[in-house]
Coordinates of C-alpha atoms in Angstrom, one line a residue:
X866 CA 0.0 0.0 0.0
X867 CA 1.2 3.5 -0.8
X868 CA 2.0 5.5 2.3
X869 CA -0.7 8.0 3.1
X870 CA 0.6 11.5 3.0
X871 CA -0.3 14.4 5.2
X872 CA -1.5 16.4 2.1
X873 CA -4.1 13.7 1.7
X874 CA -4.9 12.5 5.2
X875 CA -4.6 15.9 6.8
X876 CA -6.7 17.4 4.1
X877 CA -9.4 14.8 4.4
X878 CA -9.5 14.5 8.2
X879 CA -9.3 18.2 8.8
X880 CA -11.7 19.1 6.0
X881 CA -14.2 16.7 7.6
X882 CA -14.0 18.9 10.6
X883 CA -13.8 22.1 8.6
X884 CA -10.2 22.0 7.5
X885 CA -8.5 23.4 10.5
X886 CA -10.2 22.1 13.7
X887 CA -8.1 21.0 16.7
X888 CA -8.6 17.8 18.6
X889 CA -7.7 16.0 21.7
X890 CA -8.4 12.3 22.7
X891 CA -11.0 11.6 25.3
X892 CA -13.3 8.7 26.5
X893 CA -15.1 6.4 24.1
X894 CA -18.7 6.5 23.3
X895 CA -21.4 4.9 25.4
X896 CA -25.1 4.9 25.2
X897 CA -27.4 6.2 28.0
X898 CA -30.8 7.7 28.7
X899 CA -31.5 11.4 28.6
X900 CA -33.1 13.6 31.3
X901 CA -33.2 17.0 29.5
X902 CA -35.6 19.5 31.0
X903 CA -37.6 21.9 28.9
X904 CA -35.7 24.9 27.6
X905 CA -36.6 28.3 29.2
X906 CA -38.7 29.6 26.3
X907 CA -40.0 26.4 24.7
X908 CA -43.6 27.5 25.0
X909 CA -43.1 30.7 23.1
X910 CA -40.6 29.6 20.5
X911 CA -41.8 30.3 17.0
X912 CA -40.7 31.4 13.5
X913 CA -42.4 34.4 11.9
X914 CA -42.3 34.7 8.1
X915 CA -42.7 38.4 7.2
X916 CA -45.3 39.1 4.6
X917 CA -44.4 42.6 3.6
X918 CA -42.3 42.3 0.5
X919 CA -40.6 45.7 0.9
X920 CA -39.5 44.9 4.5
X921 CA -35.8 44.6 5.3
X922 CA -36.3 41.2 6.9
X923 CA -37.8 38.0 5.7
X924 CA -38.1 36.1 8.9
X925 CA -37.7 36.5 12.7
X926 CA -37.3 33.4 14.8
X927 CA -37.4 33.1 18.6
X928 CA -35.8 29.8 19.8
X929 CA -36.6 27.6 22.8
X930 CA -33.2 28.3 24.4
X931 CA -33.6 32.1 24.2
X932 CA -31.7 32.9 21.0
X933 CA -33.2 34.9 18.1
X934 CA -32.4 34.5 14.4
X935 CA -33.3 37.2 11.9
X936 CA -32.7 36.7 8.2
X937 CA -32.6 39.7 5.9
X938 CA -34.7 40.0 2.8
X939 CA -33.1 38.1 -0.1
X940 CA -31.0 35.8 2.1
X941 CA -30.2 32.5 0.4
X942 CA -29.1 29.4 2.1
X943 CA -25.4 29.0 1.4
X944 CA -23.7 26.1 -0.3
X945 CA -21.2 24.5 2.1
X946 CA -17.6 24.0 0.9
X947 CA -17.8 20.3 1.7
X948 CA -20.3 19.8 -1.1
X949 CA -17.7 20.7 -3.6
X950 CA -15.0 18.4 -2.2
X951 CA -14.6 14.7 -1.8
X952 CA -15.3 14.4 1.9
X953 CA -18.2 13.0 4.0
X954 CA -19.2 15.7 6.4
X955 CA -21.8 18.1 5.0
X956 CA -24.0 18.5 8.1
X957 CA -21.8 21.2 9.7
X958 CA -19.8 22.0 6.7
X959 CA -18.0 25.4 6.6
X960 CA -20.1 27.6 4.3
X961 CA -18.7 29.3 1.2
X962 CA -20.4 32.6 2.2
X963 CA -21.5 32.4 5.7
X964 CA -22.3 35.8 7.2
X965 CA -21.3 37.6 10.4
X966 CA -23.6 37.8 13.3
X967 CA -23.6 41.6 13.3
X968 CA -23.2 42.8 9.8
X969 CA -24.2 40.0 7.4
X970 CA -27.5 38.7 6.2
X971 CA -28.2 36.9 9.5
X972 CA -28.7 38.8 12.8
X973 CA -28.3 36.6 15.8
X974 CA -28.3 37.1 19.6
X975 CA -30.0 36.4 22.9
X976 CA -33.5 37.6 23.8
X977 CA -35.5 37.9 27.0
X978 CA -39.2 37.9 27.5
X979 CA -40.5 41.2 28.9
X980 CA -44.2 40.4 29.0
X981 CA -46.6 38.0 27.4
X982 CA -46.2 39.8 24.0
X983 CA -43.0 41.8 24.2
X984 CA -39.4 40.6 23.8
X985 CA -36.0 42.3 24.1
X986 CA -33.6 41.3 21.4
X987 CA -30.1 41.9 22.5
X988 CA -28.2 44.2 20.1
X989 CA -31.3 44.7 17.9
X990 CA -34.2 46.2 19.8
X991 CA -37.7 45.1 20.9
X992 CA -40.5 43.3 19.3
X993 CA -44.2 43.1 20.3
X994 CA -46.1 40.2 18.8
X995 CA -49.9 40.4 18.5
X996 CA -51.8 37.4 17.3
X997 CA -54.8 37.2 15.0
X998 CA -56.5 34.4 12.9
X999 CA -55.0 31.7 10.6
X1000 CA -51.5 32.0 12.1
X1001 CA -51.2 35.7 11.1
X1002 CA -49.5 38.0 13.5
X1003 CA -48.6 41.7 13.8
X1004 CA -45.0 42.5 14.7
X1005 CA -44.3 45.9 16.2
X1006 CA -40.6 46.4 15.9
X1007 CA -38.5 49.1 17.5
X1008 CA -34.9 48.8 16.5
X1009 CA -32.3 50.3 18.9
X1010 CA -32.3 54.1 18.4
X1011 CA -35.2 53.9 15.9
X1012 CA -38.9 54.5 15.9
X1013 CA -41.5 51.7 16.0
X1014 CA -42.9 50.2 12.8
X1015 CA -45.3 47.3 12.2
X1016 CA -45.0 44.3 9.9
X1017 CA -47.4 41.5 9.1
X1018 CA -46.1 38.0 9.5
X1019 CA -47.3 34.3 9.4
X1020 CA -46.2 31.9 12.0
X1021 CA -44.4 28.9 10.4
X1022 CA -45.7 25.3 10.9
X1023 CA -43.7 23.4 13.5
X1024 CA -42.8 19.7 13.8
X1025 CA -45.4 17.6 15.7
X1026 CA -44.7 17.4 19.4
X1027 CA -42.7 14.4 20.5
X1028 CA -40.0 13.7 23.1
X1029 CA -37.3 13.4 20.4
X1030 CA -38.2 16.7 18.9
X1031 CA -38.4 18.5 22.3
X1032 CA -35.0 17.1 23.3
X1033 CA -33.4 18.1 20.0
X1034 CA -34.8 21.6 19.5
X1035 CA -32.5 23.8 21.7
X1036 CA -29.0 25.4 21.5
X1037 CA -26.0 23.0 21.6
X1038 CA -22.3 23.6 22.1
X1039 CA -19.9 21.2 20.3
X1040 CA -17.9 19.4 23.0
X1041 CA -16.1 16.7 21.0
X1042 CA -16.4 14.3 18.1
X1043 CA -15.4 10.8 17.3
X1044 CA -14.0 9.7 13.9
X1045 CA -13.3 6.3 12.4
X1046 CA -11.3 6.1 9.2
X1047 CA -10.8 2.8 7.4
X1048 CA -8.9 2.4 4.1
X1049 CA -8.6 -0.9 2.3
X1050 CA -9.7 -2.8 5.5
X1051 CA -7.2 -1.1 7.7
X1052 CA -8.4 1.2 10.5
X1053 CA -6.2 4.4 10.6
X1054 CA -8.1 6.3 13.2
X1055 CA -10.8 5.4 15.7
X1056 CA -11.1 7.8 18.7
X1057 CA -13.0 10.7 20.3
X1058 CA -11.6 14.2 20.2
X1059 CA -12.3 17.7 21.5
X1060 CA -10.9 21.1 20.5
X1061 CA -7.6 22.4 21.8
X1062 CA -3.9 22.6 20.8
X1063 CA -3.1 19.6 23.0
X1064 CA -5.5 17.6 21.0
X1065 CA -4.0 18.8 17.7
X1066 CA -0.7 17.3 18.9
X1067 CA -2.3 14.1 20.0
X1068 CA -4.2 13.7 16.7
X1069 CA -1.1 14.2 14.5
X1070 CA 0.9 12.0 16.8
X1071 CA -1.6 9.2 16.2
X1072 CA -1.4 9.9 12.5
X1073 CA 2.4 9.6 12.7
X1074 CA 2.2 6.3 14.6
X1075 CA -0.2 4.9 12.0
X1076 CA 2.0 5.7 9.1
X1077 CA -0.1 8.5 7.8
X1078 CA 2.6 11.1 7.6
X1079 CA 5.7 11.5 5.5
X1080 CA 9.1 12.0 7.0
X1081 CA 9.0 15.6 5.8
X1082 CA 5.7 16.2 7.5
X1083 CA 6.9 14.6 10.7
X1084 CA 9.9 17.0 10.8
X1085 CA 7.4 20.0 10.6
X1086 CA 5.4 18.7 13.5
X1087 CA 6.0 20.3 17.0
X1088 CA 7.7 18.2 19.6
X1089 CA 5.1 19.0 22.2
X1090 CA 1.7 20.8 22.3
X1091 CA 3.2 23.6 24.3
X1092 CA 5.1 24.6 21.1
X1093 CA 1.9 25.5 19.4
X1094 CA 1.5 29.2 20.0
X1095 CA -1.8 30.9 20.9
X1096 CA -1.7 32.7 17.5
X1097 CA -1.3 29.4 15.6
X1098 CA -4.2 27.9 17.7
X1099 CA -6.4 30.8 16.5
X1100 CA -5.4 30.2 12.9
X1101 CA -6.1 26.4 13.3
X1102 CA -9.6 27.1 14.7
X1103 CA -10.6 29.3 11.7
X1104 CA -14.1 28.5 10.6
X1105 CA -14.5 25.6 13.1
X1106 CA -18.1 24.9 14.1
X1107 CA -18.9 25.9 17.7
X1108 CA -22.6 25.9 18.2
X1109 CA -25.7 24.5 16.6
X1110 CA -29.3 25.6 17.1
X1111 CA -32.3 23.3 16.1
X1112 CA -35.9 24.6 16.1
X1113 CA -39.2 23.0 15.7
X1114 CA -39.8 25.2 12.6
X1115 CA -37.2 23.2 10.8
X1116 CA -34.3 25.6 11.2
X1117 CA -30.8 24.7 12.1
X1118 CA -28.1 27.3 12.4
X1119 CA -24.4 26.7 12.8
X1120 CA -22.1 29.3 14.5
X1121 CA -18.5 29.0 13.5
X1122 CA -15.4 30.6 15.0
X1123 CA -14.9 34.2 13.9
X1124 CA -18.7 34.8 14.6
X1125 CA -19.6 33.4 11.2
X1126 CA -23.1 32.0 10.7
X1127 CA -25.0 29.8 8.3
X1128 CA -28.6 28.7 8.3
X1129 CA -30.0 25.4 6.9
X1130 CA -33.1 23.3 7.3
X1131 CA -33.9 19.8 8.7
X1132 CA -36.8 17.3 8.9
X1133 CA -37.3 13.8 10.2
X1134 CA -36.7 10.9 7.9
X1135 CA -37.5 8.3 10.5
X1136 CA -38.0 9.8 13.9
X1137 CA -38.3 6.5 15.7
X1138 CA -34.9 5.5 14.4
X1139 CA -33.4 9.0 14.9
X1140 CA -32.8 9.5 11.2
X1141 CA -32.9 13.1 10.0
X1142 CA -32.8 14.8 6.6
X1143 CA -30.8 18.1 6.4
X1144 CA -30.3 20.5 3.6
X1145 CA -28.4 23.7 2.8
X1146 CA -31.0 24.5 0.2
X1147 CA -34.3 25.2 1.9
X1148 CA -36.3 24.7 -1.3
X1149 CA -34.7 21.4 -2.3
X1150 CA -34.5 19.1 0.7
X1151 CA -33.7 15.9 -1.2
X1152 CA -31.1 17.0 -3.8
X1153 CA -27.3 16.8 -3.7
X1154 CA -27.3 19.6 -1.2
X1155 CA -28.9 17.4 1.4
X1156 CA -27.9 14.4 3.5
X1157 CA -29.0 12.1 6.3
X1158 CA -27.6 11.9 9.8
X1159 CA -28.4 9.7 12.8
X1160 CA -29.5 11.6 16.0
X1161 CA -29.2 10.1 19.5
X1162 CA -28.3 11.0 23.0
X1163 CA -25.4 10.0 25.3
X1164 CA -26.8 11.0 28.7
X1165 CA -27.7 14.6 28.1
X1166 CA -25.4 15.1 25.2
X1167 CA -26.7 15.2 21.7
X1168 CA -25.0 12.9 19.2
X1169 CA -25.1 13.2 15.4
X1170 CA -23.5 10.6 13.2
X1171 CA -22.8 10.9 9.5
X1172 CA -20.9 8.4 7.3
X1173 CA -19.6 8.2 3.8
X1174 CA -16.8 7.2 1.5
X1175 CA -13.8 9.1 0.1
X1176 CA -11.0 8.4 -2.4
X1177 CA -7.7 10.1 -3.3
X1178 CA -5.1 9.8 -6.0
X1179 CA -2.6 9.7 -3.1
X1180 CA -3.8 6.2 -2.2
X1181 CA -3.9 5.0 -5.8
X1182 CA -7.4 3.4 -6.4
X1183 CA -8.1 2.5 -2.8
X1184 CA -11.3 3.9 -1.2
X1185 CA -11.9 4.7 2.4
X1186 CA -14.8 5.0 4.7
X1187 CA -15.4 7.6 7.4
X1188 CA -17.9 7.7 10.3
X1189 CA -18.0 11.1 12.0
X1190 CA -20.0 11.6 15.3
X1191 CA -20.4 15.0 17.0
X1192 CA -21.1 15.2 20.7
X1193 CA -22.8 18.4 21.9
X1194 CA -23.7 19.9 25.3
X1195 CA -26.8 22.0 25.9
X1196 CA -26.3 25.7 26.2
X1197 CA -28.4 27.1 29.1

């Protein structure tokens, strides 16, 4: 077998976790029950599609965990980079044109409920929601430093109530992931990893021990994790996924390092089996821009598992398989 080079292995493994993510080994996976309590604002979480075509915004969503997501008029779901490369992970893929939380096409932050109808959106202003018939609502918006104005909106349909949906739909912080890489029947990597420079050293050390690096690459590798500077650690974390928000309206939003955001959509394929469709194209759920992941819980951690195949000229005609599982803690 041709020795696997860093320019192949590093490219595939790191692209799977957005090209530059850092890792550290930790305990193996184990199944367990979940005892998640209801998020603070579960009863008032909703997505409002704005009907005024001349409005600056096309939707405002209040999530169960107290986050708000506002998309500006004309926002399109972005195509993730991983869809244009030969890697497996598309679920949290780094977007080609993800926007910033403060000056892009997505406005994101925390909100608090002031009264039964009024909400304070941190960094944006206030919104008063008045209901009417047929899911139509009136939104009185007062942006910070501005004067009030009113928009008409329709409340989006939500997924049917179930324990799985309730447990899923909240804000999650990525804690770790596990990855298994097999090429031509040989397992090159099989472990769980979290983000830090010590983990980067552990991962590449494992790669070296498994014959995945060239002698030239090994010489470039630091002798210890302490030799990785804070500046290099920041560079390594560029565009790494940090948080994921799921909502009952079918939204999922990924927050990356550098305050970059991207919004996609999800729906159940087989809820009883924990199988979920996801798509970066809201209007085309089942095209090449979509995929399927397996949802589960390890105690109170959310787990998402995605698998696929890859190939590279650096390993001749040999193909490999990758199983990537993310572990996330609830943000409260």
